[in-house]
Coordinates of C-alpha atoms in Angstrom, one line a residue:
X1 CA 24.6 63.4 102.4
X2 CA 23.1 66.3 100.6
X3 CA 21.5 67.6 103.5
X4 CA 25.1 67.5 105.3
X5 CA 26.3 69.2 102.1
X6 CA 23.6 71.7 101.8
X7 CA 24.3 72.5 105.7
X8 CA 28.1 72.6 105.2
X9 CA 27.4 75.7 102.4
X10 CA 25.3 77.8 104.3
X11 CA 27.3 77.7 107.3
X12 CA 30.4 78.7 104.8
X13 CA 28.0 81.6 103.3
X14 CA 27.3 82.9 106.5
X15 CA 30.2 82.6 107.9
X16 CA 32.0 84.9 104.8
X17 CA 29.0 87.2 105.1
X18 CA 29.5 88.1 108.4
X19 CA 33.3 88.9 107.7
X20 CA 32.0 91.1 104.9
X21 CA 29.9 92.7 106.7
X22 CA 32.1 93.4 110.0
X23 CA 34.4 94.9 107.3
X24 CA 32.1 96.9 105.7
X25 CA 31.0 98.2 109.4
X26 CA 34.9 98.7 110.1
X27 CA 35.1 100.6 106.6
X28 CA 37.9 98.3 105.4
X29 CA 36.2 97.1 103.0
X30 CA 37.1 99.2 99.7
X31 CA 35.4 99.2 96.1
X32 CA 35.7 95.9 94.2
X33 CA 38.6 95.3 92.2
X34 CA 38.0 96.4 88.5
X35 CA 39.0 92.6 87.6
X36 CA 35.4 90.7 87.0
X37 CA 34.8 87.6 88.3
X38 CA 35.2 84.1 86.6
X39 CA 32.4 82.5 85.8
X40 CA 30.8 80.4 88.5
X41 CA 32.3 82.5 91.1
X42 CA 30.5 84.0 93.9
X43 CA 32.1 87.0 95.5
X44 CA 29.6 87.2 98.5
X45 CA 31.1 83.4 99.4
X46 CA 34.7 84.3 98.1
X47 CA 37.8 83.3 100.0
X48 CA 39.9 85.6 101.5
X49 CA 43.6 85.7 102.2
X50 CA 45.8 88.3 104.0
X51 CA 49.3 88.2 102.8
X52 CA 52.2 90.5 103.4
X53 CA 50.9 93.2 100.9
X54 CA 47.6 93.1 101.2
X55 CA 44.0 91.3 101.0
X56 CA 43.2 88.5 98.4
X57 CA 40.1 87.7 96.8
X58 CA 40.1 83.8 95.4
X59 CA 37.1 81.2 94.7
X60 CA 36.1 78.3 95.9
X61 CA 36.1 75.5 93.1
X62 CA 34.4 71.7 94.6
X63 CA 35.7 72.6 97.8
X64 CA 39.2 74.0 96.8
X65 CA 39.9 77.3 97.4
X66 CA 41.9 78.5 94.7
X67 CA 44.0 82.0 94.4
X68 CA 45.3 82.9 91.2
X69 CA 48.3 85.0 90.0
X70 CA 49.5 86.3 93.7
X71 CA 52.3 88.5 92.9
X72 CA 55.3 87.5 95.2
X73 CA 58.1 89.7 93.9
X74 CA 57.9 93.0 92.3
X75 CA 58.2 93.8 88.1
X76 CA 61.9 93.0 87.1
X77 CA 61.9 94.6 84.1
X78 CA 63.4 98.0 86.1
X79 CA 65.5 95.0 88.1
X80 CA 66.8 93.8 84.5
X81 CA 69.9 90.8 85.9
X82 CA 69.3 91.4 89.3
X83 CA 67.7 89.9 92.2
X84 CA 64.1 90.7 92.7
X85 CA 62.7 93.0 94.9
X86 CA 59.8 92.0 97.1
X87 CA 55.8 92.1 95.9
X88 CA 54.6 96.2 95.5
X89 CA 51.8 96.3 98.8
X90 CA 48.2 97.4 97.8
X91 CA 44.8 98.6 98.9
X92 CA 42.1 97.1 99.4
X93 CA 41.3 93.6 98.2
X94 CA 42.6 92.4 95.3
X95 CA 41.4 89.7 92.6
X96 CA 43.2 86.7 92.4
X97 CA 41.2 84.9 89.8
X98 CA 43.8 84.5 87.2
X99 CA 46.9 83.4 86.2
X100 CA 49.8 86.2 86.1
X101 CA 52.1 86.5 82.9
X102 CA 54.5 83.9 82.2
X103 CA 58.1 85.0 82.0
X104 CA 59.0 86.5 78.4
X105 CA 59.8 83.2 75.8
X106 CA 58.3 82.4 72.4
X107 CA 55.7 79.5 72.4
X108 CA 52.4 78.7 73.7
X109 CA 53.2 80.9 76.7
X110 CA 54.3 83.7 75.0
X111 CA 55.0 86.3 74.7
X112 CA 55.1 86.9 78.2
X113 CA 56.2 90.0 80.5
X114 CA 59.1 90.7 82.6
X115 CA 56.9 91.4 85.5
X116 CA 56.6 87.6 85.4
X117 CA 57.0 86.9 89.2
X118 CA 53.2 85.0 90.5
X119 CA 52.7 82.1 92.2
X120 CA 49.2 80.0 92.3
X121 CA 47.5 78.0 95.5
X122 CA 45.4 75.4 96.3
X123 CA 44.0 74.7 99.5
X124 CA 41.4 72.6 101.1
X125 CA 41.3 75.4 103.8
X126 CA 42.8 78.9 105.3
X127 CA 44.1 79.4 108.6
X128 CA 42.9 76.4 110.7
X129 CA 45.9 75.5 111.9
X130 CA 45.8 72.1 109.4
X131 CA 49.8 72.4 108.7
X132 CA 49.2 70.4 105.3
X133 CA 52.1 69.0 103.4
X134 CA 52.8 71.6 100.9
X135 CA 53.8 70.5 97.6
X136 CA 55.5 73.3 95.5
X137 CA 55.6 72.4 91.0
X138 CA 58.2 74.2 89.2
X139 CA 57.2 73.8 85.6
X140 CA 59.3 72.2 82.6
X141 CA 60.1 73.9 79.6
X142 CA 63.8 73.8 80.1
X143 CA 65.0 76.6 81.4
X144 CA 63.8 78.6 78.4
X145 CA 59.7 78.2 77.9
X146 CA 57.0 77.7 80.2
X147 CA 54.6 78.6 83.0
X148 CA 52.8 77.5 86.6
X149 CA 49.3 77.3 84.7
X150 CA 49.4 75.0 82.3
X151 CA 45.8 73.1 83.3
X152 CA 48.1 69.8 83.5
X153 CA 49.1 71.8 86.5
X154 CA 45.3 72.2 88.3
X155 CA 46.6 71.1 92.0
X156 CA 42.6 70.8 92.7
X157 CA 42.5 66.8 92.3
X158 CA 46.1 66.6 94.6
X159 CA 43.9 68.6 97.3
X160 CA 41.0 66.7 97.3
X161 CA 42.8 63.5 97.3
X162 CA 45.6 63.9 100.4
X163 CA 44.6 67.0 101.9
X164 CA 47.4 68.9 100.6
X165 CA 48.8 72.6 99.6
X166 CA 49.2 72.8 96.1
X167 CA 51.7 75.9 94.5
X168 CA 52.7 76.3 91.3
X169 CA 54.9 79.6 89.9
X170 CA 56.4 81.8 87.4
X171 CA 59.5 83.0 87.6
X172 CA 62.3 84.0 85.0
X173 CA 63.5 82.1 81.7
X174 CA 66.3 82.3 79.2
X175 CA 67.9 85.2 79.1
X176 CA 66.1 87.7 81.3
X177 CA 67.1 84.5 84.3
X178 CA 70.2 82.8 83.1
X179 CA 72.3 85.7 81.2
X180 CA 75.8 85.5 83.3
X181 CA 77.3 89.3 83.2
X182 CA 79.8 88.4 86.1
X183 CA 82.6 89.2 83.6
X184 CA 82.1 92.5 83.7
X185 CA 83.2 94.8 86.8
X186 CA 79.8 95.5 88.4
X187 CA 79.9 93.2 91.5
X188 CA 76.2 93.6 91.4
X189 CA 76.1 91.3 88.4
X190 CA 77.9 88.5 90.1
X191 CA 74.7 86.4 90.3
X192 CA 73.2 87.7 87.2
X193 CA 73.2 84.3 85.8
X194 CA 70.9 82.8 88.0
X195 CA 68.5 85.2 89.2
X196 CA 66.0 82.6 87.7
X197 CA 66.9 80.5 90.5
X198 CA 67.1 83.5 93.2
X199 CA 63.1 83.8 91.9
X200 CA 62.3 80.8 92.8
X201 CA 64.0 81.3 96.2
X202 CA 62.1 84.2 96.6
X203 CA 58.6 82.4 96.1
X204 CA 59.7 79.5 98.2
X205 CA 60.4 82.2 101.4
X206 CA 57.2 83.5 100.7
X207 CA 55.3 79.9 100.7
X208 CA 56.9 79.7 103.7
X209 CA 56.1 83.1 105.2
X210 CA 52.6 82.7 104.3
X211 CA 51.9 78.5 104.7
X212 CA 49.6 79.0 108.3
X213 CA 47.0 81.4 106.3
X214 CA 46.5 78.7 103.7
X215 CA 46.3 75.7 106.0
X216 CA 50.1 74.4 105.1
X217 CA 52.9 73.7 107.1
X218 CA 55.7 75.9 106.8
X219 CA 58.0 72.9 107.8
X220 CA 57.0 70.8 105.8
X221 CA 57.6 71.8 101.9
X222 CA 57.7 69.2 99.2
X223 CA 59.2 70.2 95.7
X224 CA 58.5 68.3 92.6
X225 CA 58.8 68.9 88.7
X226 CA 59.3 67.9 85.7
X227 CA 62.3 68.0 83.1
X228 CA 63.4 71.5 83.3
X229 CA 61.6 71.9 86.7
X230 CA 63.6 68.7 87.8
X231 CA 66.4 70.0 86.9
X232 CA 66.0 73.7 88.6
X233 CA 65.2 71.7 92.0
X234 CA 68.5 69.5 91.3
X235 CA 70.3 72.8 91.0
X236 CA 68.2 74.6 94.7
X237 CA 69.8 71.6 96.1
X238 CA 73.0 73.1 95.6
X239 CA 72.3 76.5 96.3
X240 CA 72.9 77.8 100.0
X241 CA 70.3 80.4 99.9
X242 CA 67.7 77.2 99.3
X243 CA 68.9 75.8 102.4
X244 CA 66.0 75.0 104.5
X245 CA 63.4 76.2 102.2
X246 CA 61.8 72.8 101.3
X247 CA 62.0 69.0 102.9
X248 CA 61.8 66.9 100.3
X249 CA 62.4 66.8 96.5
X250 CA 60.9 65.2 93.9
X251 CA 62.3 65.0 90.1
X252 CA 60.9 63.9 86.6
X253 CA 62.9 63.4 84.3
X254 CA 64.9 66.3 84.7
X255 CA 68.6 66.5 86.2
X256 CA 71.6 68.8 86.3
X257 CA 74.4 67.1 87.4
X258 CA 76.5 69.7 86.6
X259 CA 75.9 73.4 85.5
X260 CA 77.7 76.1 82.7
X261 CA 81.5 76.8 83.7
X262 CA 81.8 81.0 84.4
X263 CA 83.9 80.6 81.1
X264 CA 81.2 79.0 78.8
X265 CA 78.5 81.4 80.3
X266 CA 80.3 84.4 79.6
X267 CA 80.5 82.7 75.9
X268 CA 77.0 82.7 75.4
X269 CA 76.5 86.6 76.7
X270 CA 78.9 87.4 74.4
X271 CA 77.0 85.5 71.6
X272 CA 73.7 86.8 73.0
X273 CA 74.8 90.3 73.1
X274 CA 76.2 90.3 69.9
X275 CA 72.9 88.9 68.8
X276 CA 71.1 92.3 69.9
X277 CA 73.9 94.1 68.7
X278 CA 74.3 95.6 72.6
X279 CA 77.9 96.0 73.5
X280 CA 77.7 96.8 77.1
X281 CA 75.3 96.2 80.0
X282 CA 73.5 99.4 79.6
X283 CA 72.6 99.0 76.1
X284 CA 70.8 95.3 77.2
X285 CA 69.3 97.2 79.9
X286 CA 67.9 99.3 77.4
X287 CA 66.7 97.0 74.8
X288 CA 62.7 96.6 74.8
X289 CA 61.7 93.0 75.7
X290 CA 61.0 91.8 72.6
X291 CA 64.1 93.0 71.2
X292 CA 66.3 91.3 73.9
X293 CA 64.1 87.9 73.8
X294 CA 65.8 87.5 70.2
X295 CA 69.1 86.5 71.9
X296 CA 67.3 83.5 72.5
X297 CA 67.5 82.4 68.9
X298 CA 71.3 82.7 68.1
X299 CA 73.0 79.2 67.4
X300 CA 74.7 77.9 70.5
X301 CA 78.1 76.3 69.9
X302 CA 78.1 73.6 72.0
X303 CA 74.5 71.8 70.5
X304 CA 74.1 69.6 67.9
X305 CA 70.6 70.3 67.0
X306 CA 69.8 73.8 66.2
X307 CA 67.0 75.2 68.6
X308 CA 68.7 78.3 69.9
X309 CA 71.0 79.5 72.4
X310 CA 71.5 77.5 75.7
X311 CA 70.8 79.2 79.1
X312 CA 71.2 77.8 82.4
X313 CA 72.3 77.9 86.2
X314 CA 75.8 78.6 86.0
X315 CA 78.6 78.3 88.7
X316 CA 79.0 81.5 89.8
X317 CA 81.1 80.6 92.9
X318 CA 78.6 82.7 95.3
X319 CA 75.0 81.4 94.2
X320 CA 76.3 78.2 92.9
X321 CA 79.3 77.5 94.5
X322 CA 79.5 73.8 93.5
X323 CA 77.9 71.7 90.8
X324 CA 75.0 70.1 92.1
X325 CA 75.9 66.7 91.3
X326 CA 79.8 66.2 90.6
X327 CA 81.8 65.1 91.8
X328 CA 79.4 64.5 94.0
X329 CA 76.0 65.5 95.9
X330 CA 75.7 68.7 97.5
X331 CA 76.2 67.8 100.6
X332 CA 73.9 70.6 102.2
X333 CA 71.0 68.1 100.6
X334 CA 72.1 65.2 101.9
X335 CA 69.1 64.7 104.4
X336 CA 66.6 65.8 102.2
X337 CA 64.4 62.5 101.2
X338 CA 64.5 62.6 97.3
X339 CA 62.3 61.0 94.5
X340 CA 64.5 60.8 90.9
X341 CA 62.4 58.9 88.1
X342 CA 62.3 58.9 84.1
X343 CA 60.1 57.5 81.3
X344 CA 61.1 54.4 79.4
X345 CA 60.5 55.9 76.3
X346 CA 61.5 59.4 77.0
X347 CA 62.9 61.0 73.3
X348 CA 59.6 59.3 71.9
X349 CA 58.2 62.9 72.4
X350 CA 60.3 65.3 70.7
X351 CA 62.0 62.9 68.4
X352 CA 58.9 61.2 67.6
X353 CA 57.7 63.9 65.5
X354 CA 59.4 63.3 62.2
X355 CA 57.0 59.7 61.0
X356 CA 60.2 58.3 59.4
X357 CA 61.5 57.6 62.7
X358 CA 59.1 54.9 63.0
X359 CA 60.2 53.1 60.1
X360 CA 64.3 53.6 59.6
X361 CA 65.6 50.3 58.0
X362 CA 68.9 49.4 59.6
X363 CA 71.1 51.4 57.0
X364 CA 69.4 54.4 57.8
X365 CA 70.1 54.0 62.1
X366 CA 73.8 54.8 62.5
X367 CA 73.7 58.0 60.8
X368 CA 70.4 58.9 62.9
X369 CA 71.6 57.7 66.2
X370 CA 75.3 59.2 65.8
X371 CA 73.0 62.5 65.6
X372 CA 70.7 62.1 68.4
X373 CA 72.4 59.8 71.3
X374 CA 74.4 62.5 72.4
X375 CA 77.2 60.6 73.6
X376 CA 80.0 59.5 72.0
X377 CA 79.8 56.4 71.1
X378 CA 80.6 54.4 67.8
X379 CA 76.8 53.6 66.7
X380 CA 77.6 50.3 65.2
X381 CA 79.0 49.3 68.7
X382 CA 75.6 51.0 70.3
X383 CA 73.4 48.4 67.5
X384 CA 75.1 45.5 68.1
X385 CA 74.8 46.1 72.0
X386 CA 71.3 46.7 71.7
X387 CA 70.8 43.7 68.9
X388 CA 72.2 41.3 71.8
X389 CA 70.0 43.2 74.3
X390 CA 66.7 42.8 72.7
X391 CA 66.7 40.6 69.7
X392 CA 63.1 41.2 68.9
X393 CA 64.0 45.0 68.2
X394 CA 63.2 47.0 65.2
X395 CA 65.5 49.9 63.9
X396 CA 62.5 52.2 65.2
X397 CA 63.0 50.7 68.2
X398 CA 66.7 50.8 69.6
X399 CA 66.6 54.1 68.1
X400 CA 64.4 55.7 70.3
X401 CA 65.6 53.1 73.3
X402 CA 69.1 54.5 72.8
X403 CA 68.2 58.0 72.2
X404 CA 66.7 57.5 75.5
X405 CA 69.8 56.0 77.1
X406 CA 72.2 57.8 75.7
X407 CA 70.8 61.6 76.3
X408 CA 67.5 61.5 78.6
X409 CA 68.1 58.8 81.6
X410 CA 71.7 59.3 82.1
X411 CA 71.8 62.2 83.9
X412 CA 69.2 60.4 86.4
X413 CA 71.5 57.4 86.7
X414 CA 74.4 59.7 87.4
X415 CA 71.9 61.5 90.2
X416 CA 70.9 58.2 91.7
X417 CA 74.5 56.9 92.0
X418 CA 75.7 60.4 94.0
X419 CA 73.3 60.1 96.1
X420 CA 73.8 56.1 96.8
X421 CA 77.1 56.8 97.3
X422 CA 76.1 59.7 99.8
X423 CA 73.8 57.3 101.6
X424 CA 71.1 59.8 101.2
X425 CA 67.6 58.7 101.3
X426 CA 66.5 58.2 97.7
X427 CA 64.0 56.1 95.5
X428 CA 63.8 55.7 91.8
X429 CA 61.1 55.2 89.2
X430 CA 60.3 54.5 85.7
X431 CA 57.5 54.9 83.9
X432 CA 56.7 51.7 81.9
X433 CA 53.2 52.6 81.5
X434 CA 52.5 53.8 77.8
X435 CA 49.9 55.9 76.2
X436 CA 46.8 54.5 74.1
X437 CA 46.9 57.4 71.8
X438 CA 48.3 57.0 68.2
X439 CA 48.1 53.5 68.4
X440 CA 50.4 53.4 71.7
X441 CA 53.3 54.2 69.3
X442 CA 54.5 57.1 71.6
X443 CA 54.9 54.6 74.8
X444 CA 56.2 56.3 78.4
X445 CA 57.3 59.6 75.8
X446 CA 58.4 62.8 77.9
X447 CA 55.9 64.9 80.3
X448 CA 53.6 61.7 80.3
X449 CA 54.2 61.3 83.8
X450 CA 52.8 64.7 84.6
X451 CA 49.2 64.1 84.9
X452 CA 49.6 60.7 86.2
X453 CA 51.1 62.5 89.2
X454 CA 48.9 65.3 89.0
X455 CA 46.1 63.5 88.7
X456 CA 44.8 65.7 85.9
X457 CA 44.1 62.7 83.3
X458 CA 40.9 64.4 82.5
X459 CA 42.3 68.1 81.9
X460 CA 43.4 69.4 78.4
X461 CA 46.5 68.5 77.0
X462 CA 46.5 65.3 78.8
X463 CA 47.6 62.4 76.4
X464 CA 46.9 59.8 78.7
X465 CA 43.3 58.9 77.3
X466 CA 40.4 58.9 79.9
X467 CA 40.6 55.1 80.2
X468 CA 40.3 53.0 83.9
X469 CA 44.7 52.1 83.2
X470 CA 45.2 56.0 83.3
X471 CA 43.5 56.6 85.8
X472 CA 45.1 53.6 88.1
X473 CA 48.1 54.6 87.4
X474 CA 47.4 58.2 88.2
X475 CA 46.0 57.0 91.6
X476 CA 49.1 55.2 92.4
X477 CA 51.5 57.9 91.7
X478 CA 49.4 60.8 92.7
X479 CA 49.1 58.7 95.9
X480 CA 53.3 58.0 95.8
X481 CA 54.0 62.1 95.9
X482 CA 51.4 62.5 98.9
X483 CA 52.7 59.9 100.7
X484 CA 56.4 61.4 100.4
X485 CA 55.2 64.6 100.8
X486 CA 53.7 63.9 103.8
X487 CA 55.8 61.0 105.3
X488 CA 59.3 61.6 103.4
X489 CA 58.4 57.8 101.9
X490 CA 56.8 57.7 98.7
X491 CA 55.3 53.9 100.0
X492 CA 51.4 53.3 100.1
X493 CA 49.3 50.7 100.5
X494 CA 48.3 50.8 96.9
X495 CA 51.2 50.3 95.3
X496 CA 54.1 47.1 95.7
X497 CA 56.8 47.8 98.3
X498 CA 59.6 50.2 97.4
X499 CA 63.1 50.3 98.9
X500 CA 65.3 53.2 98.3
X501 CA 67.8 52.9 96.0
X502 CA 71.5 51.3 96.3
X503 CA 74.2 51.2 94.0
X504 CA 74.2 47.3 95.1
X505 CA 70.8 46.6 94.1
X506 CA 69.6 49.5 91.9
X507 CA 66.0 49.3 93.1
X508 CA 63.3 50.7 90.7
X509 CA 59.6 50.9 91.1
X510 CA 58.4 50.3 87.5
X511 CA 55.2 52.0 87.3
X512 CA 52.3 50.4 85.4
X513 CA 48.8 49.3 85.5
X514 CA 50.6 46.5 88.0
X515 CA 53.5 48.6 89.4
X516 CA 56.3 46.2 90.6
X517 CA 60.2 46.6 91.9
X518 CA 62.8 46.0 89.8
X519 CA 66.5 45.8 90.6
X520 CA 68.5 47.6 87.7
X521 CA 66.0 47.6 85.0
X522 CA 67.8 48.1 81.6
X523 CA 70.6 47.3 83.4
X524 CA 72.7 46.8 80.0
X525 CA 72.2 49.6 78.5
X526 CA 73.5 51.6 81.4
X527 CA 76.5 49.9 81.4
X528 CA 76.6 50.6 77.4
X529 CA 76.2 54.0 78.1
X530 CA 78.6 53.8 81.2
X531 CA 81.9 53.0 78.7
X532 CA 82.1 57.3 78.1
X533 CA 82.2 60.1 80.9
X534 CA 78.3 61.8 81.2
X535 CA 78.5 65.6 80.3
X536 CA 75.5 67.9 80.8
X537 CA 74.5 70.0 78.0
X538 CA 75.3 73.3 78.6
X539 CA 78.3 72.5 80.6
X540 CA 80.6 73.7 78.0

């Protein structure tokens, strides 16, 4: 085997060398890019793409070839509430080693830049006619924070397992993506409120344009993400100018059933630009980044908890004509095969944080749960329902179980039932599987699912520990998105058999160390929860 190993890299080192060297004989080959190298790359072995405006340079990491930070729309900082334009063409060949900025937002992946608009790409080969499954990650985060490069994000261990193409991509947040301006007369500022979404258009064309030069099939696209990035691919599905841009769809606890009325939108400009003390469109336009970015931290009427100023697709009536869920399903998704799953223990992550909710007596749980359930529901009528439920409970416990219910999995249920009732192909999950670390006290939280389907168990920020349960269950559900991606099924011989979902049976694959299908699990408490209408955040 090493021989055949050893053989395989010198043919790939001539083979590149040659190319070099007829384009060095051609004289197309221009000066090296002043960005270096990463370490452990070779640039006499170096992948190379051709894309619509211009040459790439990538590397080759275990057999992945790997191109970081393509640009795929041009700076929008001089495009400030408008739609992108396309990518600025240049010379020569040009690095793509590293990640390109994330979209302006506070956090971990801030600061960020307005010329925000990169994609990344994994391949197990270029242009050999392989038409791969491509499977295109929009990140979480809301629609406020993140970024395509979190290392949870690697798409290296999805290639080498199914022979896939792996994208992941920025695009705009917040206020720079979500600021509605349709309220004031400039028709160019009808879709101002979703140009965050138009981005993501944009990179999906290009994917598309360009899936033959890195071994994908242009026919065959496969979106999938996480909590905000769920719920950005529940709102595509809505969209017309999505239509026919991916195949399948694949959600993690992350849904928008139904998005900000024109009315509440132009609200929350009105509290945002009163925030940056701008009074018209010009003077936003004006405003440095920074100072605009502060918007994001006015207090949004419509929230209980106080972490900033809502922003979200909003139904424009041109680029969202229809809420993607209600009353119904878009019907211009209705043939697209579509994964919808949660966590069991969902609210563990972000409510989790304060120890005390690990040890509220039952005196202390109405007051917390009125707070945090989100749903209007007497709490004493939630307790005794969930008292009944599961005897064996703690306070602790049908906190964080109705938290879950109550805010987290309904907009999933609500999902699931529109598309039952569309008879659109569609299969649910939940996560049962918990996480060793802290004394399993976390359980399925929030984003655990994200390097069980990555695969990325191993990379840091994964709290899944490095144990043989993590990775089974990362091999069963890494395995369940190649499979869909590749067959529109998410079934495989690894895993128990998995019918799509009815409103007759409810049919759940329960993901653990011994993954099973249940019909309706927690089947009371969606009924609880079923007593008072479901609206999204934001809606209002």
């Amino acid at each position: 085997m090493t021989d055949v190993l050893a053989d395989l890299q010198r043919r790939r080192f001539l083979r590149d060398s040659a190319r070099y060297a007829a384009m060095l004989a051609a004289g197309s080959l221009p000066l090296l890019s002043s960005v270096a190298a990463a370490p452990g790359a070779h640039r006499d072995a170096a992948p190379l793409a051709t894309v619509r405006s211009g040459r790439l340079r990538g590397q080759t990491q275990h057999d992945v070839h790997v191109f970081r930070g393509i640009p795929y729309g041009a700076d929008t900082r001089a495009r400030r509430f408008l739609p992108a334009l396309p990518e600025t063409p240049w010379r020569g060949v040009r690095d793509a080693l590293h990640y390109g900025n994330a979209a302006p937002q506070g956090g971990s992946d801030g600061p960020g830049s307005e010329d925000c608009l990169y994609l990344n790409v994994w391949t197990p080969a270029l242009r050999d006619g392989g038409r791969r499954p491509i499977l295109f990650y929009i990140h979480g985060g809301g629609y406020n924070n993140g970024s395509g490069s979190d290392p949870l994000y690697d798409g290296s261990a999805l290639c080498r397992r199914g022979e896939v193409v792996v994208v992941t991509v920025n695009h705009r947040l917040n206020v720079f993506g979500y600021l509605y301006l349709g309220g004031f007369d400039d028709p160019a500022l009808a879709g101002s409120g979703n140009v965050g979404q138009l981005d993501l258009v944009q990179a999906l064309q290009w994917v598309r344009q360009h899936a033959a030069e890195f071994g994908g099939d242009a026919d065959n696209i496969t979106v999938f993400g996480q909590s905000g990035g769920g719920a950005k691919i529940a709102t595509l599905m809505a969209m017309p100018a999505a239509r026919g841009l991916f195949q399948r769809a694949w959600t993690m606890s992350g849904q928008q059933v139904t998005a900000a009325g024109p009315r509440a939108a132009a609200q929350r400009a009105k509290i945002a630009m009163d925030a940056v003390k701008a009074r018209d469109v010009q003077a936003l336009r004006a405003l440095p980044t920074d100072a605009l970015l502060a918007a994001t931290r006015a207090r949004d009427p419509s929230r209980v908890e106080d972490t900033g100023l809502y922003f979200g697709p909003v139904l424009d009536g041109s680029v969202l004509p229809v809420h993607p869920f209600w009353p119904e399903a878009a019907a211009q998704s209705a043939g697209i095969p579509m994964v919808i799953g949660n966590t069991h223990d969902e609210t563990r992550a972000f409510l989790g944080n304060d120890p005390g909710t690990f040890t509220l007596s039952w005196d202390a749980l109405p007051a917390k749960l009125e707070k945090e359930q989100y749903a209007d529901l007497l709490p004493s009528t939630v307790i005794a329902r969930y008292r009944q439920l599961y005897p064996h409970y703690t306070p602790s416990q049908v906190f964080f179980a109705a938290t879950t219910a109550g805010r987290s999995w309904r907009g999933a249920v609500e999902e699931l039932e529109a598309r039952a009732r569309q008879h659109a192909p569609t299969w649910a999950y939940q996560l049962d599987w918990g996480s060793p670390l802290d004394g399993g006290k976390f359980g399925a939280f929030h984003t655990l699912d994200i390097p069980l389907v990555f695969d990325t168990t191993d990379r840091p920020g994964s709290r899944t520990g490095a144990g043989t349960d993590a990775a089974q269950v990362a091999a069963m559900m890494s395995q369940a998105l190649i499979a869909f991606a590749r067959h529109g099924n998410p079934n495989h011989p690894g895993l128990a058999r998995w019918d799509g979902y009815s409103l007759a049976r409810r049919e759940t694959m329960l993901f653990d160390t011994r993954s099973r299908q249940a019909d309706d699990p927690r089947g009371g408490e969606r009924a609880l929860y079923a007593q008072v209408p479901f609206i999204q955040r934001g809606t209002f």
